[in-house]
PDB file of C-alpha atoms in Angstrom:
ATOM      1  CA  UNK A   3      25.382  14.482  13.271  1.00  0.00           C
ATOM      2  CA  UNK A   4      24.158  11.133  14.550  1.00  0.00           C
ATOM      3  CA  UNK A   5      22.812   8.135  12.699  1.00  0.00           C
ATOM      4  CA  UNK A   6      20.354   8.548   9.833  1.00  0.00           C
ATOM      5  CA  UNK A   7      17.478   6.133   9.173  1.00  0.00           C
ATOM      6  CA  UNK A   8      16.105   5.682   5.658  1.00  0.00           C
ATOM      7  CA  UNK A   9      12.784   3.859   5.450  1.00  0.00           C
ATOM      8  CA  UNK A  10      11.800   1.936   2.324  1.00  0.00           C
ATOM      9  CA  UNK A  11      15.443   1.737   1.324  1.00  0.00           C
ATOM     10  CA  UNK A  12      14.815  -1.074  -1.170  1.00  0.00           C
ATOM     11  CA  UNK A  13      12.514   1.214  -3.170  1.00  0.00           C
ATOM     12  CA  UNK A  14      13.683   3.497  -5.948  1.00  0.00           C
ATOM     13  CA  UNK A  15      13.602   6.725  -3.904  1.00  0.00           C
ATOM     14  CA  UNK A  16      15.095   5.113  -0.805  1.00  0.00           C
ATOM     15  CA  UNK A  17      17.842   3.351  -2.717  1.00  0.00           C
ATOM     16  CA  UNK A  18      18.842   6.559  -4.477  1.00  0.00           C
ATOM     17  CA  UNK A  19      18.835   8.434  -1.164  1.00  0.00           C
ATOM     18  CA  UNK A  20      21.013   5.735   0.404  1.00  0.00           C
ATOM     19  CA  UNK A  21      23.560   6.121  -2.400  1.00  0.00           C
ATOM     20  CA  UNK A  22      23.827   9.869  -1.855  1.00  0.00           C
ATOM     21  CA  UNK A  23      24.025   9.491   1.912  1.00  0.00           C
ATOM     22  CA  UNK A  24      26.781   6.884   1.633  1.00  0.00           C
ATOM     23  CA  UNK A  25      28.815   9.515  -0.214  1.00  0.00           C
ATOM     24  CA  UNK A  26      28.224  12.024   2.593  1.00  0.00           C
ATOM     25  CA  UNK A  27      28.270   9.898   5.779  1.00  0.00           C
ATOM     26  CA  UNK A  28      30.237   7.106   7.357  1.00  0.00           C
ATOM     27  CA  UNK A  29      28.461   3.887   6.299  1.00  0.00           C
ATOM     28  CA  UNK A  30      28.047   2.752   9.907  1.00  0.00           C
ATOM     29  CA  UNK A  31      25.979   5.924  10.517  1.00  0.00           C
ATOM     30  CA  UNK A  32      23.388   4.881   7.927  1.00  0.00           C
ATOM     31  CA  UNK A  33      20.480   2.643   9.004  1.00  0.00           C
ATOM     32  CA  UNK A  34      18.535   1.265   6.036  1.00  0.00           C
ATOM     33  CA  UNK A  35      15.100  -0.247   6.627  1.00  0.00           C
ATOM     34  CA  UNK A  36      13.134  -2.601   4.387  1.00  0.00           C
ATOM     35  CA  UNK A  37      10.534  -5.360   4.601  1.00  0.00           C
ATOM     36  CA  UNK A  38      12.935  -7.241   2.305  1.00  0.00           C
ATOM     37  CA  UNK A  39      16.419  -6.548   3.691  1.00  0.00           C
ATOM     38  CA  UNK A  40      17.979  -9.136   1.375  1.00  0.00           C
ATOM     39  CA  UNK A  41      17.475  -6.586  -1.399  1.00  0.00           C
ATOM     40  CA  UNK A  42      19.882  -4.296   0.457  1.00  0.00           C
ATOM     41  CA  UNK A  43      22.784  -6.732   0.617  1.00  0.00           C
ATOM     42  CA  UNK A  44      24.888  -4.478  -1.624  1.00  0.00           C
ATOM     43  CA  UNK A  45      24.550  -1.679   0.932  1.00  0.00           C
ATOM     44  CA  UNK A  46      25.342  -4.015   3.830  1.00  0.00           C
ATOM     45  CA  UNK A  47      28.530  -5.075   2.026  1.00  0.00           C
ATOM     46  CA  UNK A  48      29.554  -1.420   1.954  1.00  0.00           C
ATOM     47  CA  UNK A  49      29.098  -1.112   5.727  1.00  0.00           C
ATOM     48  CA  UNK A  50      25.575   0.279   6.080  1.00  0.00           C
ATOM     49  CA  UNK A  51      23.405  -1.086   8.901  1.00  0.00           C
ATOM     50  CA  UNK A  52      20.590  -2.941   7.114  1.00  0.00           C
ATOM     51  CA  UNK A  53      17.546  -3.848   9.224  1.00  0.00           C
ATOM     52  CA  UNK A  54      14.148  -5.488   8.771  1.00  0.00           C
ATOM     53  CA  UNK A  55      11.127  -3.244   9.354  1.00  0.00           C
ATOM     54  CA  UNK A  56       7.462  -3.789   8.534  1.00  0.00           C
ATOM     55  CA  UNK A  57       5.223  -0.780   9.216  1.00  0.00           C
ATOM     56  CA  UNK A  58       2.235  -3.132   9.414  1.00  0.00           C
ATOM     57  CA  UNK A  59       3.934  -5.003  12.255  1.00  0.00           C
ATOM     58  CA  UNK A  60       4.853  -2.543  15.037  1.00  0.00           C
ATOM     59  CA  UNK A  61       6.677  -5.299  16.924  1.00  0.00           C
ATOM     60  CA  UNK A  62       9.464  -5.089  14.310  1.00  0.00           C
ATOM     61  CA  UNK A  63       9.984  -1.366  14.673  1.00  0.00           C
ATOM     62  CA  UNK A  64      11.664  -0.764  18.034  1.00  0.00           C
ATOM     63  CA  UNK A  65      14.764  -2.719  17.038  1.00  0.00           C
ATOM     64  CA  UNK A  66      14.665  -1.207  13.558  1.00  0.00           C
ATOM     65  CA  UNK A  67      14.694   2.376  14.833  1.00  0.00           C
ATOM     66  CA  UNK A  68      17.159   1.956  17.706  1.00  0.00           C
ATOM     67  CA  UNK A  69      20.077   4.352  17.634  1.00  0.00           C
ATOM     68  CA  UNK A  70      18.763   6.654  14.930  1.00  0.00           C
ATOM     69  CA  UNK A  71      18.743  10.425  15.343  1.00  0.00           C
ATOM     70  CA  UNK A  72      17.306  11.598  12.020  1.00  0.00           C
ATOM     71  CA  UNK A  73      14.870   9.705   9.799  1.00  0.00           C
ATOM     72  CA  UNK A  74      13.794   9.991   6.201  1.00  0.00           C
ATOM     73  CA  UNK A  75      10.212   8.713   6.163  1.00  0.00           C
ATOM     74  CA  UNK A  76       9.406   7.875   2.547  1.00  0.00           C
ATOM     75  CA  UNK A  77       5.684   7.718   1.947  1.00  0.00           C
ATOM     76  CA  UNK A  78       4.480   4.150   1.468  1.00  0.00           C
ATOM     77  CA  UNK A  79       2.599   3.153  -1.648  1.00  0.00           C
ATOM     78  CA  UNK A  80      -1.007   2.413  -0.770  1.00  0.00           C
ATOM     79  CA  UNK A  81      -3.355   5.410  -0.838  1.00  0.00           C
ATOM     80  CA  UNK A  82      -5.906   5.087   1.933  1.00  0.00           C
ATOM     81  CA  UNK A  83      -4.008   2.711   4.237  1.00  0.00           C
ATOM     82  CA  UNK A  84      -0.629   4.308   4.656  1.00  0.00           C
ATOM     83  CA  UNK A  85      -1.515   6.764   7.423  1.00  0.00           C
ATOM     84  CA  UNK A  86      -1.588   3.905   9.938  1.00  0.00           C
ATOM     85  CA  UNK A  87       1.734   2.642   8.626  1.00  0.00           C
ATOM     86  CA  UNK A  88       3.265   6.095   8.917  1.00  0.00           C
ATOM     87  CA  UNK A  89       1.879   6.512  12.455  1.00  0.00           C
ATOM     88  CA  UNK A  90       3.506   3.233  13.504  1.00  0.00           C
ATOM     89  CA  UNK A  91       6.839   4.362  12.070  1.00  0.00           C
ATOM     90  CA  UNK A  92       6.727   7.810  13.676  1.00  0.00           C
ATOM     91  CA  UNK A  93       5.715   6.528  17.109  1.00  0.00           C
ATOM     92  CA  UNK A  94       8.435   3.855  17.085  1.00  0.00           C
ATOM     93  CA  UNK A  95      11.086   6.291  15.883  1.00  0.00           C
ATOM     94  CA  UNK A  96      10.327   8.917  18.543  1.00  0.00           C
ATOM     95  CA  UNK A  97      10.176   6.233  21.255  1.00  0.00           C
ATOM     96  CA  UNK A  98      13.690   5.171  20.237  1.00  0.00           C
ATOM     97  CA  UNK A  99      15.074   8.708  20.360  1.00  0.00           C
ATOM     98  CA  UNK A 100      14.763   9.947  16.765  1.00  0.00           C
ATOM     99  CA  UNK A 101      14.774  13.737  17.019  1.00  0.00           C
ATOM    100  CA  UNK A 102      14.119  14.885  13.435  1.00  0.00           C
ATOM    101  CA  UNK A 103      11.777  13.336  10.840  1.00  0.00           C
ATOM    102  CA  UNK A 104      11.989  14.322   7.167  1.00  0.00           C
ATOM    103  CA  UNK A 105       8.869  13.281   5.237  1.00  0.00           C
ATOM    104  CA  UNK A 106       8.249  13.017   1.479  1.00  0.00           C
ATOM    105  CA  UNK A 107       4.920  14.810   1.141  1.00  0.00           C
ATOM    106  CA  UNK A 108       2.966  16.447  -1.712  1.00  0.00           C
ATOM    107  CA  UNK A 109       2.753  20.008  -2.930  1.00  0.00           C
ATOM    108  CA  UNK A 110      -0.308  21.836  -1.531  1.00  0.00           C
ATOM    109  CA  UNK A 111      -0.870  19.071   1.024  1.00  0.00           C
ATOM    110  CA  UNK A 112      -1.701  21.801   3.520  1.00  0.00           C
ATOM    111  CA  UNK A 113      -4.454  23.354   1.378  1.00  0.00           C
ATOM    112  CA  UNK A 114      -7.812  22.252   2.865  1.00  0.00           C
ATOM    113  CA  UNK A 115      -9.722  22.663  -0.416  1.00  0.00           C
ATOM    114  CA  UNK A 116      -7.204  20.702  -2.501  1.00  0.00           C
ATOM    115  CA  UNK A 117      -9.402  17.974  -4.062  1.00  0.00           C
ATOM    116  CA  UNK A 118      -6.602  15.405  -4.584  1.00  0.00           C
ATOM    117  CA  UNK A 119      -7.474  12.553  -2.236  1.00  0.00           C
ATOM    118  CA  UNK A 120      -3.808  11.635  -1.947  1.00  0.00           C
ATOM    119  CA  UNK A 121      -3.425  14.962  -0.116  1.00  0.00           C
ATOM    120  CA  UNK A 122      -5.437  13.575   2.787  1.00  0.00           C
ATOM    121  CA  UNK A 123      -2.854  10.881   3.541  1.00  0.00           C
ATOM    122  CA  UNK A 124       0.029  13.325   3.281  1.00  0.00           C
ATOM    123  CA  UNK A 125      -1.490  16.018   5.467  1.00  0.00           C
ATOM    124  CA  UNK A 126      -2.581  13.469   8.074  1.00  0.00           C
ATOM    125  CA  UNK A 127       1.002  12.174   8.202  1.00  0.00           C
ATOM    126  CA  UNK A 128       2.398  15.689   8.469  1.00  0.00           C
ATOM    127  CA  UNK A 129       0.109  16.311  11.439  1.00  0.00           C
ATOM    128  CA  UNK A 130       1.198  13.060  13.118  1.00  0.00           C
ATOM    129  CA  UNK A 131       4.845  14.084  12.759  1.00  0.00           C
ATOM    130  CA  UNK A 132       4.179  17.636  13.968  1.00  0.00           C
ATOM    131  CA  UNK A 133       2.478  16.270  17.105  1.00  0.00           C
ATOM    132  CA  UNK A 134       5.197  13.681  17.779  1.00  0.00           C
ATOM    133  CA  UNK A 135       7.614  15.939  19.645  1.00  0.00           C
ATOM    134  CA  UNK A 136      10.326  15.471  17.017  1.00  0.00           C
ATOM    135  CA  UNK A 137      11.507  18.233  14.749  1.00  0.00           C
ATOM    136  CA  UNK A 138      10.026  17.900  11.283  1.00  0.00           C
ATOM    137  CA  UNK A 139      10.708  18.820   7.685  1.00  0.00           C
ATOM    138  CA  UNK A 140       7.962  18.316   5.098  1.00  0.00           C
ATOM    139  CA  UNK A 141       9.289  17.964   1.552  1.00  0.00           C
ATOM    140  CA  UNK A 142       6.215  18.743  -0.542  1.00  0.00           C
ATOM    141  CA  UNK A 143       7.162  17.297  -3.913  1.00  0.00           C
ATOM    142  CA  UNK A 144       5.482  18.350  -7.136  1.00  0.00           C
ATOM    143  CA  UNK A 145       4.617  15.727  -9.776  1.00  0.00           C
ATOM    144  CA  UNK A 146       7.641  13.750 -10.931  1.00  0.00           C
ATOM    145  CA  UNK A 147       8.945  14.663 -14.370  1.00  0.00           C
ATOM    146  CA  UNK A 148       9.927  11.008 -14.822  1.00  0.00           C
ATOM    147  CA  UNK A 149       6.266   9.979 -14.590  1.00  0.00           C
ATOM    148  CA  UNK A 150       5.453  12.291 -17.487  1.00  0.00           C
ATOM    149  CA  UNK A 151       8.452  11.123 -19.513  1.00  0.00           C
ATOM    150  CA  UNK A 152       7.549   7.433 -19.130  1.00  0.00           C
ATOM    151  CA  UNK A 153       4.150   6.426 -17.744  1.00  0.00           C
ATOM    152  CA  UNK A 154       2.388   9.319 -19.485  1.00  0.00           C
ATOM    153  CA  UNK A 155       4.441   9.735 -22.655  1.00  0.00           C
ATOM    154  CA  UNK A 156       4.758   6.087 -23.721  1.00  0.00           C
ATOM    155  CA  UNK A 157       1.014   5.224 -23.885  1.00  0.00           C
ATOM    156  CA  UNK A 158       0.352   8.582 -25.568  1.00  0.00           C
ATOM    157  CA  UNK A 159       2.996   7.847 -28.200  1.00  0.00           C
ATOM    158  CA  UNK A 160       1.618   4.342 -28.775  1.00  0.00           C
ATOM    159  CA  UNK A 161      -1.955   5.536 -29.293  1.00  0.00           C
ATOM    160  CA  UNK A 162      -1.351   9.068 -30.575  1.00  0.00           C
ATOM    161  CA  UNK A 163      -4.034  10.159 -28.142  1.00  0.00           C
ATOM    162  CA  UNK A 164      -4.319  11.205 -24.509  1.00  0.00           C
ATOM    163  CA  UNK A 165      -7.559  11.914 -22.650  1.00  0.00           C
ATOM    164  CA  UNK A 166      -6.898  14.342 -19.840  1.00  0.00           C
ATOM    165  CA  UNK A 167      -8.872  16.192 -17.162  1.00  0.00           C
ATOM    166  CA  UNK A 168      -6.112  18.583 -16.069  1.00  0.00           C
ATOM    167  CA  UNK A 169      -7.239  21.385 -18.390  1.00  0.00           C
ATOM    168  CA  UNK A 170      -4.600  24.063 -18.727  1.00  0.00           C
ATOM    169  CA  UNK A 171      -3.478  23.737 -15.108  1.00  0.00           C
ATOM    170  CA  UNK A 172       0.252  24.234 -14.696  1.00  0.00           C
ATOM    171  CA  UNK A 173       2.690  21.967 -12.858  1.00  0.00           C
ATOM    172  CA  UNK A 174       6.254  22.605 -11.704  1.00  0.00           C
ATOM    173  CA  UNK A 175       7.327  19.109 -12.780  1.00  0.00           C
ATOM    174  CA  UNK A 176      10.334  18.029 -10.726  1.00  0.00           C
ATOM    175  CA  UNK A 177      12.871  15.299 -11.328  1.00  0.00           C
ATOM    176  CA  UNK A 178      12.806  12.560  -8.715  1.00  0.00           C
ATOM    177  CA  UNK A 179      16.614  12.847  -8.672  1.00  0.00           C
ATOM    178  CA  UNK A 180      16.264  16.426  -7.444  1.00  0.00           C
ATOM    179  CA  UNK A 181      13.738  15.360  -4.793  1.00  0.00           C
ATOM    180  CA  UNK A 182      16.178  12.692  -3.584  1.00  0.00           C
ATOM    181  CA  UNK A 183      19.098  15.116  -3.564  1.00  0.00           C
ATOM    182  CA  UNK A 184      17.065  17.634  -1.564  1.00  0.00           C
ATOM    183  CA  UNK A 185      16.078  14.997   0.981  1.00  0.00           C
ATOM    184  CA  UNK A 186      19.678  13.822   1.400  1.00  0.00           C
ATOM    185  CA  UNK A 187      20.881  17.396   1.813  1.00  0.00           C
ATOM    186  CA  UNK A 188      18.250  18.196   4.453  1.00  0.00           C
ATOM    187  CA  UNK A 189      19.295  15.096   6.399  1.00  0.00           C
ATOM    188  CA  UNK A 190      22.945  16.138   6.416  1.00  0.00           C
ATOM    189  CA  UNK A 191      22.510  19.865   7.043  1.00  0.00           C
ATOM    190  CA  UNK A 192      21.322  21.876  10.017  1.00  0.00           C
ATOM    191  CA  UNK A 193      18.673  24.575  10.001  1.00  0.00           C
ATOM    192  CA  UNK A 194      15.749  22.711   8.423  1.00  0.00           C
ATOM    193  CA  UNK A 195      13.833  21.860  11.579  1.00  0.00           C
ATOM    194  CA  UNK A 196      10.088  22.605  11.582  1.00  0.00           C
ATOM    195  CA  UNK A 197      10.093  23.734   7.941  1.00  0.00           C
ATOM    196  CA  UNK A 198       7.862  22.828   5.001  1.00  0.00           C
ATOM    197  CA  UNK A 199       9.362  23.156   1.523  1.00  0.00           C
ATOM    198  CA  UNK A 200       7.771  23.043  -1.920  1.00  0.00           C
ATOM    199  CA  UNK A 201      10.024  20.933  -4.159  1.00  0.00           C
ATOM    200  CA  UNK A 202       9.592  21.871  -7.835  1.00  0.00           C
ATOM    201  CA  UNK A 203      11.389  21.994 -11.110  1.00  0.00           C
ATOM    202  CA  UNK A 204      12.274  25.258 -12.899  1.00  0.00           C
ATOM    203  CA  UNK A 205       9.186  25.692 -15.125  1.00  0.00           C
ATOM    204  CA  UNK A 206       5.388  25.731 -14.938  1.00  0.00           C
ATOM    205  CA  UNK A 207       4.031  23.522 -17.730  1.00  0.00           C
ATOM    206  CA  UNK A 208       0.550  22.193 -18.528  1.00  0.00           C
ATOM    207  CA  UNK A 209      -0.132  18.612 -19.613  1.00  0.00           C
ATOM    208  CA  UNK A 210      -0.979  19.723 -23.183  1.00  0.00           C
ATOM    209  CA  UNK A 211       2.309  21.622 -23.290  1.00  0.00           C
ATOM    210  CA  UNK A 212       4.153  18.559 -21.952  1.00  0.00           C
ATOM    211  CA  UNK A 213       2.608  16.347 -24.646  1.00  0.00           C
ATOM    212  CA  UNK A 214       3.543  18.938 -27.280  1.00  0.00           C
ATOM    213  CA  UNK A 215       7.102  18.598 -26.023  1.00  0.00           C
ATOM    214  CA  UNK A 216       6.901  14.820 -26.472  1.00  0.00           C
ATOM    215  CA  UNK A 217       5.655  15.376 -30.027  1.00  0.00           C
ATOM    216  CA  UNK A 218       8.485  17.792 -30.742  1.00  0.00           C
ATOM    217  CA  UNK A 219      11.154  15.412 -29.430  1.00  0.00           C
ATOM    218  CA  UNK A 220       9.693  12.257 -31.012  1.00  0.00           C
ATOM    219  CA  UNK A 221       8.226  13.594 -34.238  1.00  0.00           C
ATOM    220  CA  UNK A 222       4.996  11.713 -33.442  1.00  0.00           C
ATOM    221  CA  UNK A 223       1.766  13.703 -33.092  1.00  0.00           C
ATOM    222  CA  UNK A 224      -0.254  13.316 -29.892  1.00  0.00           C
ATOM    223  CA  UNK A 225      -3.802  14.617 -29.620  1.00  0.00           C
ATOM    224  CA  UNK A 226      -4.739  15.696 -26.104  1.00  0.00           C
ATOM    225  CA  UNK A 227      -8.486  15.360 -25.599  1.00  0.00           C
ATOM    226  CA  UNK A 228      -9.754  17.566 -22.796  1.00  0.00           C
ATOM    227  CA  UNK A 229     -12.422  15.577 -20.921  1.00  0.00           C
ATOM    228  CA  UNK A 230     -14.408  16.042 -17.731  1.00  0.00           C
ATOM    229  CA  UNK A 231     -13.891  13.999 -14.589  1.00  0.00           C
ATOM    230  CA  UNK A 232     -16.630  11.466 -15.399  1.00  0.00           C
ATOM    231  CA  UNK A 233     -15.129  10.758 -18.810  1.00  0.00           C
ATOM    232  CA  UNK A 234     -11.755  10.311 -17.130  1.00  0.00           C
ATOM    233  CA  UNK A 235     -13.272   7.742 -14.769  1.00  0.00           C
ATOM    234  CA  UNK A 236     -14.771   5.938 -17.784  1.00  0.00           C
ATOM    235  CA  UNK A 237     -11.367   5.872 -19.479  1.00  0.00           C
ATOM    236  CA  UNK A 238      -9.719   4.301 -16.429  1.00  0.00           C
ATOM    237  CA  UNK A 239     -12.664   1.859 -16.151  1.00  0.00           C
ATOM    238  CA  UNK A 240     -11.918   0.762 -19.720  1.00  0.00           C
ATOM    239  CA  UNK A 241      -8.349  -0.049 -18.653  1.00  0.00           C
ATOM    240  CA  UNK A 242      -9.562  -2.147 -15.715  1.00  0.00           C
ATOM    241  CA  UNK A 243      -8.276   0.302 -13.111  1.00  0.00           C
ATOM    242  CA  UNK A 244     -10.061  -0.086  -9.738  1.00  0.00           C
ATOM    243  CA  UNK A 245     -12.140   2.929  -8.780  1.00  0.00           C
ATOM    244  CA  UNK A 246     -11.149   3.098  -5.114  1.00  0.00           C
ATOM    245  CA  UNK A 247      -8.040   2.316  -3.083  1.00  0.00           C
ATOM    246  CA  UNK A 248     -10.077  -0.255  -1.162  1.00  0.00           C
ATOM    247  CA  UNK A 249     -10.642  -2.144  -4.446  1.00  0.00           C
ATOM    248  CA  UNK A 250      -6.938  -2.554  -5.234  1.00  0.00           C
ATOM    249  CA  UNK A 251      -5.845  -6.188  -5.244  1.00  0.00           C
ATOM    250  CA  UNK A 252      -2.801  -6.704  -3.002  1.00  0.00           C
ATOM    251  CA  UNK A 253       0.197  -7.437  -5.217  1.00  0.00           C
ATOM    252  CA  UNK A 254      -2.131  -7.029  -8.197  1.00  0.00           C
ATOM    253  CA  UNK A 255      -1.116  -5.645 -11.599  1.00  0.00           C
ATOM    254  CA  UNK A 256      -2.539  -2.135 -11.008  1.00  0.00           C
ATOM    255  CA  UNK A 257      -1.394  -0.572  -7.706  1.00  0.00           C
ATOM    256  CA  UNK A 258      -3.390   2.661  -7.998  1.00  0.00           C
ATOM    257  CA  UNK A 259      -7.031   3.679  -8.187  1.00  0.00           C
ATOM    258  CA  UNK A 260      -8.876   5.950 -10.582  1.00  0.00           C
ATOM    259  CA  UNK A 261     -10.333   8.191  -7.883  1.00  0.00           C
ATOM    260  CA  UNK A 262      -6.735   8.944  -6.903  1.00  0.00           C
ATOM    261  CA  UNK A 263      -5.779   9.827 -10.470  1.00  0.00           C
ATOM    262  CA  UNK A 264      -8.944  11.729 -11.385  1.00  0.00           C
ATOM    263  CA  UNK A 265      -8.829  13.924  -8.275  1.00  0.00           C
ATOM    264  CA  UNK A 266      -5.102  14.459  -8.897  1.00  0.00           C
ATOM    265  CA  UNK A 267      -6.002  15.816 -12.328  1.00  0.00           C
ATOM    266  CA  UNK A 268      -8.719  17.973 -10.787  1.00  0.00           C
ATOM    267  CA  UNK A 269      -6.154  19.387  -8.363  1.00  0.00           C
ATOM    268  CA  UNK A 270      -3.869  20.314 -11.267  1.00  0.00           C
ATOM    269  CA  UNK A 271      -6.810  21.866 -13.161  1.00  0.00           C
ATOM    270  CA  UNK A 272      -7.772  23.975 -10.148  1.00  0.00           C
ATOM    271  CA  UNK A 273      -4.242  25.349  -9.715  1.00  0.00           C
ATOM    272  CA  UNK A 274      -2.942  23.495  -6.667  1.00  0.00           C
ATOM    273  CA  UNK A 275       0.220  22.377  -8.531  1.00  0.00           C
ATOM    274  CA  UNK A 276       0.894  25.810 -10.040  1.00  0.00           C
ATOM    275  CA  UNK A 277       3.804  26.662  -7.756  1.00  0.00           C
ATOM    276  CA  UNK A 278       7.514  27.191  -8.315  1.00  0.00           C
ATOM    277  CA  UNK A 279      10.196  27.312  -5.641  1.00  0.00           C
ATOM    278  CA  UNK A 280      13.958  27.679  -5.494  1.00  0.00           C
ATOM    279  CA  UNK A 281      14.244  24.971  -2.822  1.00  0.00           C
ATOM    280  CA  UNK A 282      16.234  22.464  -4.891  1.00  0.00           C
ATOM    281  CA  UNK A 283      18.974  24.909  -5.827  1.00  0.00           C
ATOM    282  CA  UNK A 284      19.019  26.623  -2.436  1.00  0.00           C
ATOM    283  CA  UNK A 285      19.419  23.376  -0.493  1.00  0.00           C
ATOM    284  CA  UNK A 286      21.450  21.205  -2.903  1.00  0.00           C
ATOM    285  CA  UNK A 287      23.491  23.912  -4.609  1.00  0.00           C
ATOM    286  CA  UNK A 288      22.531  22.655  -8.066  1.00  0.00           C
ATOM    287  CA  UNK A 289      19.875  23.798 -10.510  1.00  0.00           C
ATOM    288  CA  UNK A 290      16.868  21.476 -10.861  1.00  0.00           C
ATOM    289  CA  UNK A 291      16.462  19.500 -14.064  1.00  0.00           C
ATOM    290  CA  UNK A 292      13.868  20.688 -16.539  1.00  0.00           C
ATOM    291  CA  UNK A 293      11.090  18.474 -17.883  1.00  0.00           C
ATOM    292  CA  UNK A 294      12.780  18.593 -21.288  1.00  0.00           C
ATOM    293  CA  UNK A 295      16.060  17.304 -19.829  1.00  0.00           C
ATOM    294  CA  UNK A 296      14.235  14.425 -18.126  1.00  0.00           C
ATOM    295  CA  UNK A 297      12.355  13.560 -21.311  1.00  0.00           C
ATOM    296  CA  UNK A 298      15.573  13.478 -23.331  1.00  0.00           C
ATOM    297  CA  UNK A 299      17.123  11.186 -20.710  1.00  0.00           C
ATOM    298  CA  UNK A 300      14.216   8.727 -21.088  1.00  0.00           C
ATOM    299  CA  UNK A 301      13.731   8.974 -24.846  1.00  0.00           C
ATOM    300  CA  UNK A 302      15.413   5.627 -25.442  1.00  0.00           C
ATOM    301  CA  UNK A 303      12.419   3.941 -23.782  1.00  0.00           C
ATOM    302  CA  UNK A 304       9.926   5.587 -26.140  1.00  0.00           C
ATOM    303  CA  UNK A 305       8.351   3.530 -28.957  1.00  0.00           C
ATOM    304  CA  UNK A 306       9.978   4.183 -32.331  1.00  0.00           C
TER     305      UNK A 306
END
């Protein structure tokens, strides 16, 4: 099968993928990359090949990629600047002989009219990989159920109120665990070359329906206020969220921008997230978790 590279292995997705791959591969066949390799010492102790890699510094990448055959390219964090980082990683990987690149993309990334600005980064990266000469697999993940169960549910429970610009748009919320399991399976199976997969959970659910589920499980009422995009910008302004990715302070307290979030909501409202697929079960052999299951798993973090 050859050696597998996991980028961003000190992140939550990469670390979870590394754990699954260690159960499926010989540890010496796993190359784990991070800007902070000291955070991967526990994997090195188990025999994985831990290497330093900084996508902003191409000089670090030839040695980092050497010997790999397949690579999981986990999208980096910064909307607006990550395409250059991804290009550096792809070019270095292919130059060192990587033959198959699996990329964590976004559902409907290939839809030209999709208004979510985050789509632009993902589709640009997909095109870079497609033109690289390597085989490719695009894993187009839906919105994470964990984000709804924590980052969305907790503030809504604290205030009893949630402004929202998603309307009644439906989302196939998917557990990050299922996205990780799908990625690990693709890396260790054959037959996924030059394929794009939607990665979704089992149900299509709107944000108001999701908040009603939080109310049902918690016993605390949440009022969802349907607002337009301008009102959503004003809400994020009131929280001190920067409007644009270019305004984000490096290492600052808020790593995302409101134009990212508002256009994401617009994309949901206009139906670009309203897709279901059987990819998780077909590739991993297990049924995907429902949003309710994920919420119940995170209920202990909810305010009482």
